């Protein structure tokens, strides 16, 4: 056992004395040591129930003959961090989580790991750590929140953000706004739409690193506790067979995950996280591959914010397995990939059924013949920009309009809520990328304000920052290269015409090459917004959004 390095032999007598201080028995010292990474905290709604999940995992591990020991991972609530300096600290936690988990796992020589994440950067951070540490590992998340019920309709957090814009535009009353506030988030769990947290938990399942139901069983269901017990038991089987993350997270598994991503209509953030996780696993995923997958993959689900269904509905319809089963009808998945069940993808989904064709469209009747995400390129985004096209209304799939340029999110919000943005405009928010932010803030406030003001079918938004999974509309993020390094988005001027053609994967600034060359001569890098602390170190090391905003290691080229 790996843990024998800290438990067995004369030289380890001092180590055993410290295990004695923990109350270990001789019998426990002879069993495998299983690390449980708990993301429990009391500030994130998606994590307030994780203590119960962890207790269930511990029980499962003990029942199967292991010795469970818990250590923590941090997590940020993106909703609470939204719209202020706190959002600079969201994406950057992904690498803190991966690094700190690596430190704890290797320092204490755990034989295997059970990761218990739930929200946004917490899930990809732990997947990155799993690939890096590469001891037998399984995931079980905290589970999604139930949808709220507001004025007789199911609603979620994206509805709440949009309600602020509706109230500002005098489209709803203060009393109605307060009803949203009271009812839209009724339980613990990750927010109830196909936002980033639920996207990544579903993709964990599609990758093969989580058991069936990991992405969809609601947080408040007892099925979630049973799932956690089974995950605790299953880690002992993975350890017995020495099945490790890099045996599971292969190139083919990532292609499966990308395919499921397109079918589900996941958050644009998945195109930051999947490449970063793949990077740790020694696999290359890029935006060109994503478009290839999108071209052949039908979009089968329109969960909030793209449509009126929620994670609880996807769970009742058969969950991720049912979506994958539909995709096999077009031979779109590699069914031979190994998974954390110890069986292949094909074996796992053999008996899966689509129980609600309104929630999971059959492949014969998709929402669209192409996938939920698209990577756009052009002279405004030479490397790429990402859009959740399944959440774009048909009239905005092709759009041309004048640029309304803002050098930070706050200025854009003020203009939108102040009524200074009009039909046809293209809002450009720059210097919010990985380096320029720093931290690549999510832009849920401006996208929600645009929708709430009644401009969602006529105004586009382009940024070198990123969007929440709760964003909808013609919202194009991750524009690379970013403004802070002199990308073309830094050269846009107020009133320039911008043309968006999502079906053609095109994003063009309608300015001549000669004019852009003159503007480039005049452009000067900006003084960094933050010059001390973790964000300053992050800005110095982070790569561009199209590369997953991973951190460079010594010897890698500065970007």
Short mmCIF file of C-alpha atoms in Angstrom, two decimals, residues 49-537:
data_model
loop_
_atom_site.label_atom_id
_atom_site.label_comp_id
_atom_site.label_asym_id
_atom_site.label_seq_id
_atom_site.Cartn_x
_atom_site.Cartn_y
_atom_site.Cartn_z
CA UNK A 49 -25.01 19.80 2.93
CA UNK A 50 -21.64 18.30 2.06
CA UNK A 51 -20.95 17.34 5.68
CA UNK A 52 -23.79 14.81 5.37
CA UNK A 53 -22.44 13.55 2.04
CA UNK A 54 -19.00 13.12 3.60
CA UNK A 55 -20.43 11.19 6.55
CA UNK A 56 -22.12 8.84 4.08
CA UNK A 57 -18.88 8.40 2.12
CA UNK A 58 -17.00 7.60 5.33
CA UNK A 59 -19.57 4.94 6.16
CA UNK A 60 -19.20 3.41 2.71
CA UNK A 61 -15.41 3.36 2.93
CA UNK A 62 -15.49 1.76 6.38
CA UNK A 63 -18.05 -0.85 5.29
CA UNK A 64 -15.73 -1.86 2.44
CA UNK A 65 -12.65 -2.16 4.63
CA UNK A 66 -10.91 1.20 4.35
CA UNK A 67 -9.96 3.85 6.90
CA UNK A 68 -11.46 7.23 5.87
CA UNK A 69 -9.81 10.51 6.83
CA UNK A 70 -11.26 13.90 5.85
CA UNK A 71 -9.42 17.02 4.79
CA UNK A 72 -10.86 20.25 3.32
CA UNK A 73 -11.03 22.06 0.00
CA UNK A 74 -12.17 25.66 -0.38
CA UNK A 75 -15.02 26.83 -2.58
CA UNK A 76 -16.46 30.20 -3.64
CA UNK A 77 -20.16 30.88 -4.25
CA UNK A 78 -20.15 32.61 -7.62
CA UNK A 79 -23.60 34.06 -7.01
CA UNK A 80 -22.50 35.80 -3.82
CA UNK A 81 -19.19 36.84 -5.43
CA UNK A 82 -20.95 38.22 -8.53
CA UNK A 83 -20.67 41.86 -9.58
CA UNK A 84 -17.90 43.07 -7.27
CA UNK A 85 -14.20 42.42 -6.57
CA UNK A 86 -15.08 39.02 -5.13
CA UNK A 87 -15.58 37.62 -8.63
CA UNK A 88 -11.89 38.15 -9.30
CA UNK A 89 -11.35 35.39 -6.73
CA UNK A 90 -13.58 32.75 -8.31
CA UNK A 91 -11.70 31.22 -11.25
CA UNK A 92 -8.39 31.60 -9.44
CA UNK A 93 -9.56 29.21 -6.71
CA UNK A 94 -9.54 26.38 -9.23
CA UNK A 95 -5.75 26.26 -9.09
CA UNK A 96 -5.60 26.82 -5.33
CA UNK A 97 -7.91 23.83 -4.90
CA UNK A 98 -5.83 21.63 -7.20
CA UNK A 99 -2.55 22.68 -5.58
CA UNK A 100 -3.69 22.32 -1.97
CA UNK A 101 -5.28 18.94 -2.63
CA UNK A 102 -2.07 17.72 -4.27
CA UNK A 103 -0.13 18.90 -1.22
CA UNK A 104 -2.38 17.12 1.28
CA UNK A 105 -2.65 13.89 -0.71
CA UNK A 106 1.07 13.50 -1.32
CA UNK A 107 2.21 14.70 2.09
CA UNK A 108 0.09 12.07 3.83
CA UNK A 109 0.44 9.27 1.25
CA UNK A 110 -3.23 8.37 0.91
CA UNK A 111 -3.87 5.12 -0.93
CA UNK A 112 -6.96 6.50 -2.67
CA UNK A 113 -9.22 9.56 -2.69
CA UNK A 114 -12.92 10.40 -2.69
CA UNK A 115 -13.57 13.93 -3.92
CA UNK A 116 -16.73 15.64 -2.61
CA UNK A 117 -17.16 18.93 -4.52
CA UNK A 118 -20.19 20.75 -5.86
CA UNK A 119 -19.88 24.29 -7.16
CA UNK A 120 -18.21 25.93 -10.14
CA UNK A 121 -14.39 25.95 -9.75
CA UNK A 122 -14.43 23.39 -6.96
CA UNK A 123 -15.33 20.52 -9.32
CA UNK A 124 -12.72 21.20 -12.04
CA UNK A 125 -10.10 22.04 -9.40
CA UNK A 126 -10.53 18.61 -7.83
CA UNK A 127 -10.62 16.89 -11.23
CA UNK A 128 -7.32 18.62 -12.04
CA UNK A 129 -5.92 17.38 -8.73
CA UNK A 130 -7.16 13.85 -9.38
CA UNK A 131 -5.36 13.72 -12.74
CA UNK A 132 -2.21 15.19 -11.21
CA UNK A 133 -2.05 12.93 -8.12
CA UNK A 134 -3.22 9.83 -10.05
CA UNK A 135 -4.14 7.49 -7.22
CA UNK A 136 -7.49 5.66 -7.41
CA UNK A 137 -10.15 8.37 -7.12
CA UNK A 138 -13.91 8.70 -7.33
CA UNK A 139 -16.20 11.75 -7.22
CA UNK A 140 -19.55 12.30 -5.53
CA UNK A 141 -20.95 15.82 -5.59
CA UNK A 142 -23.28 17.61 -3.18
CA UNK A 143 -26.07 17.66 -5.79
CA UNK A 144 -28.29 20.33 -7.37
CA UNK A 145 -30.82 22.60 -5.70
CA UNK A 146 -34.52 22.12 -6.38
CA UNK A 147 -36.08 24.76 -8.60
CA UNK A 148 -37.94 27.59 -6.95
CA UNK A 149 -41.64 28.33 -7.53
CA UNK A 150 -42.38 31.97 -8.20
CA UNK A 151 -45.80 33.23 -9.28
CA UNK A 152 -46.84 29.72 -10.26
CA UNK A 153 -43.78 28.91 -12.37
CA UNK A 154 -40.52 27.07 -11.77
CA UNK A 155 -37.62 29.51 -11.51
CA UNK A 156 -33.90 29.56 -10.74
CA UNK A 157 -31.09 31.97 -9.88
CA UNK A 158 -30.82 33.31 -13.45
CA UNK A 159 -34.46 34.41 -13.15
CA UNK A 160 -33.52 36.32 -10.00
CA UNK A 161 -30.73 38.25 -11.70
CA UNK A 162 -32.99 39.04 -14.65
CA UNK A 163 -35.72 40.20 -12.28
CA UNK A 164 -33.41 43.02 -11.14
CA UNK A 165 -33.32 44.31 -14.72
CA UNK A 166 -37.09 43.86 -15.04
CA UNK A 167 -37.65 45.89 -11.88
CA UNK A 168 -35.28 48.62 -13.09
CA UNK A 169 -37.22 48.78 -16.36
CA UNK A 170 -40.52 48.97 -14.39
CA UNK A 171 -41.66 45.65 -15.83
CA UNK A 172 -42.31 44.10 -12.40
CA UNK A 173 -43.18 45.58 -9.01
CA UNK A 174 -41.05 45.70 -5.86
CA UNK A 175 -43.39 43.14 -4.30
CA UNK A 176 -42.79 40.77 -7.22
CA UNK A 177 -39.03 41.29 -6.95
CA UNK A 178 -39.21 40.35 -3.26
CA UNK A 179 -41.18 37.20 -4.12
CA UNK A 180 -38.34 36.15 -6.44
CA UNK A 181 -35.86 36.89 -3.68
CA UNK A 182 -37.70 34.75 -1.14
CA UNK A 183 -38.54 31.77 -3.33
CA UNK A 184 -36.06 31.36 -6.19
CA UNK A 185 -33.45 29.38 -4.19
CA UNK A 186 -35.54 27.11 -1.93
CA UNK A 187 -33.02 24.44 -0.82
CA UNK A 188 -29.35 23.68 -0.41
CA UNK A 189 -27.47 22.49 -3.49
CA UNK A 190 -25.84 23.87 -6.62
CA UNK A 191 -28.19 26.30 -8.40
CA UNK A 192 -30.95 24.46 -10.21
CA UNK A 193 -30.24 25.21 -13.89
CA UNK A 194 -27.57 23.90 -16.26
CA UNK A 195 -25.09 26.39 -14.87
CA UNK A 196 -21.37 25.77 -14.39
CA UNK A 197 -21.60 23.65 -11.23
CA UNK A 198 -24.18 21.27 -12.63
CA UNK A 199 -22.45 21.24 -16.02
CA UNK A 200 -19.22 20.09 -14.41
CA UNK A 201 -20.92 17.53 -12.16
CA UNK A 202 -22.69 16.07 -15.22
CA UNK A 203 -19.44 16.06 -17.18
CA UNK A 204 -17.68 14.32 -14.27
CA UNK A 205 -20.20 11.54 -14.76
CA UNK A 206 -19.70 11.57 -18.54
CA UNK A 207 -15.91 11.44 -18.08
CA UNK A 208 -16.34 8.29 -16.02
CA UNK A 209 -15.19 9.74 -12.70
CA UNK A 210 -18.61 9.73 -10.96
CA UNK A 211 -21.30 7.10 -10.51
CA UNK A 212 -24.66 7.29 -12.28
CA UNK A 213 -26.70 10.16 -10.86
CA UNK A 214 -23.71 12.18 -9.71
CA UNK A 215 -24.70 15.11 -11.92
CA UNK A 216 -28.46 15.14 -11.38
CA UNK A 217 -29.74 13.64 -8.10
CA UNK A 218 -31.00 16.64 -6.08
CA UNK A 219 -29.07 17.59 -2.96
CA UNK A 220 -32.08 17.05 -0.69
CA UNK A 221 -32.92 13.55 -1.95
CA UNK A 222 -31.91 10.57 0.18
CA UNK A 223 -30.72 8.97 -3.07
CA UNK A 224 -27.78 11.38 -2.81
CA UNK A 225 -26.74 9.83 0.52
CA UNK A 226 -27.04 6.33 -0.94
CA UNK A 227 -24.91 7.44 -3.89
CA UNK A 228 -22.27 8.72 -1.46
CA UNK A 229 -22.20 5.40 0.41
CA UNK A 230 -21.80 3.53 -2.86
CA UNK A 231 -18.97 5.87 -3.88
CA UNK A 232 -17.25 5.12 -0.57
CA UNK A 233 -17.58 1.42 -1.18
CA UNK A 234 -16.55 1.67 -4.83
CA UNK A 235 -13.28 3.45 -4.08
CA UNK A 236 -12.11 0.27 -2.36
CA UNK A 237 -12.81 -1.70 -5.54
CA UNK A 238 -10.89 0.86 -7.61
CA UNK A 239 -7.99 0.55 -5.16
CA UNK A 240 -8.11 -3.24 -5.32
CA UNK A 241 -7.94 -3.12 -9.13
CA UNK A 242 -5.54 -0.15 -9.16
CA UNK A 243 -7.79 1.82 -11.55
CA UNK A 244 -6.50 5.39 -11.58
CA UNK A 245 -7.77 8.71 -12.97
CA UNK A 246 -5.46 8.65 -15.97
CA UNK A 247 -6.76 5.17 -16.84
CA UNK A 248 -10.23 6.72 -16.98
CA UNK A 249 -9.60 10.30 -18.20
CA UNK A 250 -8.19 9.37 -21.61
CA UNK A 251 -8.44 11.28 -24.88
CA UNK A 252 -11.50 9.21 -25.78
CA UNK A 253 -13.14 9.97 -22.43
CA UNK A 254 -12.66 13.70 -22.95
CA UNK A 255 -14.20 13.40 -26.41
CA UNK A 256 -17.17 11.66 -24.79
CA UNK A 257 -17.43 14.48 -22.25
CA UNK A 258 -17.31 17.13 -24.98
CA UNK A 259 -20.05 15.30 -26.86
CA UNK A 260 -22.28 15.09 -23.78
CA UNK A 261 -21.50 18.77 -23.12
CA UNK A 262 -22.88 19.69 -26.55
CA UNK A 263 -25.96 17.52 -26.10
CA UNK A 264 -26.76 18.93 -22.65
CA UNK A 265 -26.08 22.56 -23.56
CA UNK A 266 -23.60 23.09 -20.73
CA UNK A 267 -22.09 26.33 -19.46
CA UNK A 268 -19.49 28.14 -21.59
CA UNK A 269 -17.18 27.68 -18.59
CA UNK A 270 -16.84 24.02 -19.52
CA UNK A 271 -14.61 25.21 -22.36
CA UNK A 272 -12.26 26.67 -19.73
CA UNK A 273 -12.37 23.67 -17.44
CA UNK A 274 -12.26 20.64 -19.75
CA UNK A 275 -9.02 21.84 -21.43
CA UNK A 276 -7.49 22.54 -18.00
CA UNK A 277 -8.42 19.10 -16.65
CA UNK A 278 -7.20 17.46 -19.86
CA UNK A 279 -3.92 19.38 -19.55
CA UNK A 280 -3.32 17.76 -16.15
CA UNK A 281 -4.13 14.35 -17.62
CA UNK A 282 -1.68 14.83 -20.48
CA UNK A 283 -4.46 15.22 -23.07
CA UNK A 284 -4.89 18.18 -25.42
CA UNK A 285 -8.38 19.64 -25.91
CA UNK A 286 -8.78 22.82 -27.95
CA UNK A 287 -11.60 24.93 -29.36
CA UNK A 288 -11.15 23.53 -32.86
CA UNK A 289 -11.90 20.05 -31.53
CA UNK A 290 -14.93 21.49 -29.76
CA UNK A 291 -16.40 22.82 -33.00
CA UNK A 292 -15.79 19.51 -34.73
CA UNK A 293 -17.70 17.74 -31.95
CA UNK A 294 -20.44 20.38 -32.00
CA UNK A 295 -20.96 19.97 -35.75
CA UNK A 296 -21.90 16.31 -35.38
CA UNK A 297 -23.67 16.41 -32.00
CA UNK A 298 -27.37 17.32 -31.67
CA UNK A 299 -28.46 19.53 -28.78
CA UNK A 300 -30.97 17.46 -26.83
CA UNK A 301 -31.62 19.52 -23.69
CA UNK A 302 -32.75 23.08 -23.02
CA UNK A 303 -32.38 23.38 -19.27
CA UNK A 304 -32.46 26.79 -17.59
CA UNK A 305 -31.35 29.34 -18.65
CA UNK A 306 -31.91 28.03 -22.20
CA UNK A 307 -35.38 26.68 -21.44
CA UNK A 308 -38.02 25.98 -18.79
CA UNK A 309 -36.65 22.69 -17.40
CA UNK A 310 -34.33 22.14 -14.44
CA UNK A 311 -31.90 19.61 -13.00
CA UNK A 312 -34.65 17.79 -11.10
CA UNK A 313 -36.44 17.31 -14.44
CA UNK A 314 -33.30 15.93 -16.08
CA UNK A 315 -32.89 13.54 -13.16
CA UNK A 316 -36.46 12.26 -13.48
CA UNK A 317 -36.01 11.89 -17.24
CA UNK A 318 -33.14 9.46 -16.76
CA UNK A 319 -30.20 11.77 -16.12
CA UNK A 320 -26.87 11.86 -17.90
CA UNK A 321 -27.03 8.16 -18.71
CA UNK A 322 -30.24 8.66 -20.70
CA UNK A 323 -28.63 11.50 -22.67
CA UNK A 324 -25.65 9.29 -23.42
CA UNK A 325 -27.96 6.47 -24.49
CA UNK A 326 -29.63 8.80 -26.99
CA UNK A 327 -26.22 9.74 -28.39
CA UNK A 328 -25.37 6.10 -29.05
CA UNK A 329 -28.15 6.06 -31.66
CA UNK A 330 -25.83 8.15 -33.84
CA UNK A 331 -22.70 6.27 -32.71
CA UNK A 332 -21.33 9.46 -31.12
CA UNK A 333 -19.69 7.97 -28.02
CA UNK A 334 -16.76 5.66 -27.42
CA UNK A 335 -18.45 2.88 -25.45
CA UNK A 336 -15.19 1.12 -24.55
CA UNK A 337 -13.90 3.80 -22.17
CA UNK A 338 -13.22 2.53 -18.65
CA UNK A 339 -15.13 4.26 -15.82
CA UNK A 340 -15.08 4.43 -12.03
CA UNK A 341 -17.63 1.61 -11.90
CA UNK A 342 -14.88 -0.69 -13.14
CA UNK A 343 -17.01 -1.25 -16.23
CA UNK A 344 -17.11 0.46 -19.61
CA UNK A 345 -19.35 3.31 -20.70
CA UNK A 346 -21.32 0.86 -22.86
CA UNK A 347 -21.91 -1.48 -19.94
CA UNK A 348 -22.94 1.41 -17.69
CA UNK A 349 -25.62 2.76 -20.00
CA UNK A 350 -26.88 -0.53 -21.48
CA UNK A 351 -30.19 -0.34 -19.60
CA UNK A 352 -30.59 3.48 -19.60
CA UNK A 353 -33.91 4.85 -20.82
CA UNK A 354 -35.14 8.29 -21.82
CA UNK A 355 -38.21 8.69 -19.60
CA UNK A 356 -39.26 12.14 -20.83
CA UNK A 357 -38.67 13.12 -24.47
CA UNK A 358 -39.76 16.68 -23.67
CA UNK A 359 -36.78 17.11 -21.31
CA UNK A 360 -34.30 14.94 -23.23
CA UNK A 361 -35.17 15.21 -26.90
CA UNK A 362 -34.62 12.02 -28.92
CA UNK A 363 -31.79 12.35 -31.45
CA UNK A 364 -34.43 12.15 -34.18
CA UNK A 365 -36.02 15.36 -32.85
CA UNK A 366 -33.28 17.55 -31.31
CA UNK A 367 -33.53 21.21 -30.39
CA UNK A 368 -30.84 21.68 -33.03
CA UNK A 369 -28.64 19.44 -35.15
CA UNK A 370 -25.53 21.11 -33.71
CA UNK A 371 -24.23 21.24 -30.16
CA UNK A 372 -24.91 23.73 -27.39
CA UNK A 373 -21.54 25.54 -27.55
CA UNK A 374 -19.62 27.16 -30.38
CA UNK A 375 -16.16 28.69 -30.69
CA UNK A 376 -16.08 31.77 -32.89
CA UNK A 377 -13.01 33.17 -34.64
CA UNK A 378 -12.22 36.24 -36.70
CA UNK A 379 -10.19 39.42 -36.57
CA UNK A 380 -11.80 40.34 -33.25
CA UNK A 381 -10.99 36.94 -31.74
CA UNK A 382 -8.07 35.40 -33.65
CA UNK A 383 -7.71 32.59 -31.11
CA UNK A 384 -11.41 32.20 -30.21
CA UNK A 385 -14.50 33.37 -28.37
CA UNK A 386 -17.08 31.02 -26.81
CA UNK A 387 -20.88 31.28 -26.99
CA UNK A 388 -23.64 29.07 -25.59
CA UNK A 389 -25.60 29.01 -28.82
CA UNK A 390 -28.35 26.82 -27.39
CA UNK A 391 -29.30 29.83 -25.24
CA UNK A 392 -29.29 32.33 -28.15
CA UNK A 393 -32.61 33.33 -29.73
CA UNK A 394 -32.84 32.67 -33.48
CA UNK A 395 -32.88 36.35 -34.45
CA UNK A 396 -29.49 36.89 -32.79
CA UNK A 397 -27.65 33.98 -34.41
CA UNK A 398 -26.47 36.51 -37.00
CA UNK A 399 -26.17 40.09 -35.83
CA UNK A 400 -24.39 43.28 -36.81
CA UNK A 401 -24.34 46.46 -34.76
CA UNK A 402 -22.34 49.34 -33.31
CA UNK A 403 -19.83 48.67 -30.52
CA UNK A 404 -20.56 50.17 -27.11
CA UNK A 405 -17.17 49.93 -25.42
CA UNK A 406 -16.47 49.61 -21.68
CA UNK A 407 -13.19 48.92 -19.93
CA UNK A 408 -14.76 47.20 -16.92
CA UNK A 409 -17.97 45.41 -15.94
CA UNK A 410 -19.15 48.15 -13.58
CA UNK A 411 -19.23 50.80 -16.32
CA UNK A 412 -21.23 48.48 -18.58
CA UNK A 413 -23.79 47.73 -15.84
CA UNK A 414 -24.26 51.43 -15.18
CA UNK A 415 -24.92 52.07 -18.88
CA UNK A 416 -27.34 49.14 -19.26
CA UNK A 417 -29.41 49.95 -16.18
CA UNK A 418 -29.19 53.64 -17.03
CA UNK A 419 -31.00 53.04 -20.33
CA UNK A 420 -28.02 53.99 -22.50
CA UNK A 421 -27.90 50.66 -24.40
CA UNK A 422 -30.31 50.36 -27.32
CA UNK A 423 -31.62 47.72 -29.70
CA UNK A 424 -28.95 46.54 -32.11
CA UNK A 425 -25.97 47.52 -29.94
CA UNK A 426 -23.00 45.24 -29.31
CA UNK A 427 -21.74 45.75 -25.76
CA UNK A 428 -17.97 45.19 -25.48
CA UNK A 429 -16.48 44.66 -22.00
CA UNK A 430 -12.70 44.36 -22.00
CA UNK A 431 -9.72 44.24 -19.65
CA UNK A 432 -11.60 41.56 -17.72
CA UNK A 433 -9.61 38.55 -18.99
CA UNK A 434 -7.43 36.15 -16.99
CA UNK A 435 -4.56 38.66 -16.80
CA UNK A 436 -6.47 41.90 -17.22
CA UNK A 437 -9.13 41.29 -14.58
CA UNK A 438 -7.19 39.66 -13.15
CA UNK A 439 -9.21 36.50 -12.68
CA UNK A 440 -11.59 36.60 -15.66
CA UNK A 441 -14.79 37.68 -13.92
CA UNK A 442 -18.18 36.23 -14.85
CA UNK A 443 -20.60 38.69 -16.46
CA UNK A 444 -23.96 37.44 -15.19
CA UNK A 445 -24.98 40.92 -14.02
CA UNK A 446 -24.73 42.60 -17.45
CA UNK A 447 -26.23 39.67 -19.37
CA UNK A 448 -29.11 39.43 -16.91
CA UNK A 449 -29.62 43.20 -17.00
CA UNK A 450 -29.81 43.10 -20.81
CA UNK A 451 -32.41 40.31 -20.65
CA UNK A 452 -34.33 41.96 -17.83
CA UNK A 453 -34.47 45.28 -19.68
CA UNK A 454 -36.14 43.50 -22.60
CA UNK A 455 -33.08 43.67 -24.88
CA UNK A 456 -32.15 39.97 -24.93
CA UNK A 457 -33.33 39.48 -28.50
CA UNK A 458 -31.62 42.58 -29.90
CA UNK A 459 -28.36 43.29 -28.02
CA UNK A 460 -25.16 41.22 -28.04
CA UNK A 461 -22.36 41.21 -25.46
CA UNK A 462 -18.70 40.41 -26.13
CA UNK A 463 -15.98 40.16 -23.48
CA UNK A 464 -12.53 38.81 -22.76
CA UNK A 465 -14.01 37.84 -19.41
CA UNK A 466 -16.45 34.99 -19.10
CA UNK A 467 -20.09 34.25 -18.36
CA UNK A 468 -21.95 32.41 -15.68
CA UNK A 469 -23.69 29.27 -16.80
CA UNK A 470 -26.81 31.23 -15.86
CA UNK A 471 -26.19 33.73 -18.69
CA UNK A 472 -28.24 33.53 -21.86
CA UNK A 473 -28.46 35.46 -25.10
CA UNK A 474 -25.83 36.40 -27.69
CA UNK A 475 -23.12 36.50 -25.04
CA UNK A 476 -19.64 35.77 -26.39
CA UNK A 477 -16.90 35.34 -23.80
CA UNK A 478 -13.30 34.13 -23.48
CA UNK A 479 -12.29 36.41 -26.38
CA UNK A 480 -8.62 35.64 -26.97
CA UNK A 481 -6.11 37.19 -27.06
CA UNK A 482 -7.44 39.40 -24.27
CA UNK A 483 -7.16 43.18 -24.14
CA UNK A 484 -4.48 43.18 -21.45
CA UNK A 485 -1.97 41.53 -23.82
CA UNK A 486 -2.95 43.68 -26.80
CA UNK A 487 -5.59 41.46 -28.37
CA UNK A 488 -7.76 43.09 -31.05
CA UNK A 489 -10.56 43.62 -28.50
CA UNK A 490 -8.30 46.34 -27.02
CA UNK A 491 -8.44 48.22 -30.34
CA UNK A 492 -12.24 48.49 -30.65
CA UNK A 493 -13.60 52.05 -30.60
CA UNK A 494 -17.07 53.29 -29.76
CA UNK A 495 -19.34 52.98 -32.79
CA UNK A 496 -17.23 50.44 -34.72
CA UNK A 497 -19.41 47.90 -36.48
CA UNK A 498 -19.15 44.31 -35.25
CA UNK A 499 -20.60 41.33 -37.08
CA UNK A 500 -21.49 38.08 -35.29
CA UNK A 501 -22.30 34.96 -37.33
CA UNK A 502 -22.70 32.02 -34.96
CA UNK A 503 -23.61 29.40 -37.62
CA UNK A 504 -20.44 30.38 -39.51
CA UNK A 505 -18.36 30.48 -36.27
CA UNK A 506 -17.36 34.05 -37.12
CA UNK A 507 -16.70 37.19 -35.03
CA UNK A 508 -15.51 40.18 -37.05
CA UNK A 509 -14.65 43.80 -36.31
CA UNK A 510 -15.61 45.64 -39.50
CA UNK A 511 -12.53 47.87 -39.53
CA UNK A 512 -9.79 47.72 -42.18
CA UNK A 513 -6.49 46.02 -41.48
CA UNK A 514 -4.74 49.32 -42.14
CA UNK A 515 -6.83 51.13 -39.53
CA UNK A 516 -6.23 48.38 -36.98
CA UNK A 517 -2.49 48.56 -37.64
CA UNK A 518 -2.55 52.30 -36.91
CA UNK A 519 -4.51 51.74 -33.71
CA UNK A 520 -2.05 49.10 -32.62
CA UNK A 521 0.83 51.55 -32.90
CA UNK A 522 -0.99 53.82 -30.44
CA UNK A 523 -1.97 51.08 -27.97
CA UNK A 524 -0.02 50.81 -24.71
CA UNK A 525 -0.30 48.12 -22.03
CA UNK A 526 -2.20 49.23 -18.96
CA UNK A 527 -0.78 49.36 -15.47
CA UNK A 528 -1.91 46.16 -13.69
CA UNK A 529 -5.00 46.68 -11.56
CA UNK A 530 -3.60 44.59 -8.71
CA UNK A 531 0.10 44.42 -7.86
CA UNK A 532 0.21 42.35 -4.66
CA UNK A 533 -1.16 39.15 -3.18
CA UNK A 534 -2.40 36.00 -4.87
CA UNK A 535 -4.09 37.79 -7.77
CA UNK A 536 -0.82 39.45 -8.77
CA UNK A 537 0.95 36.08 -8.79
#
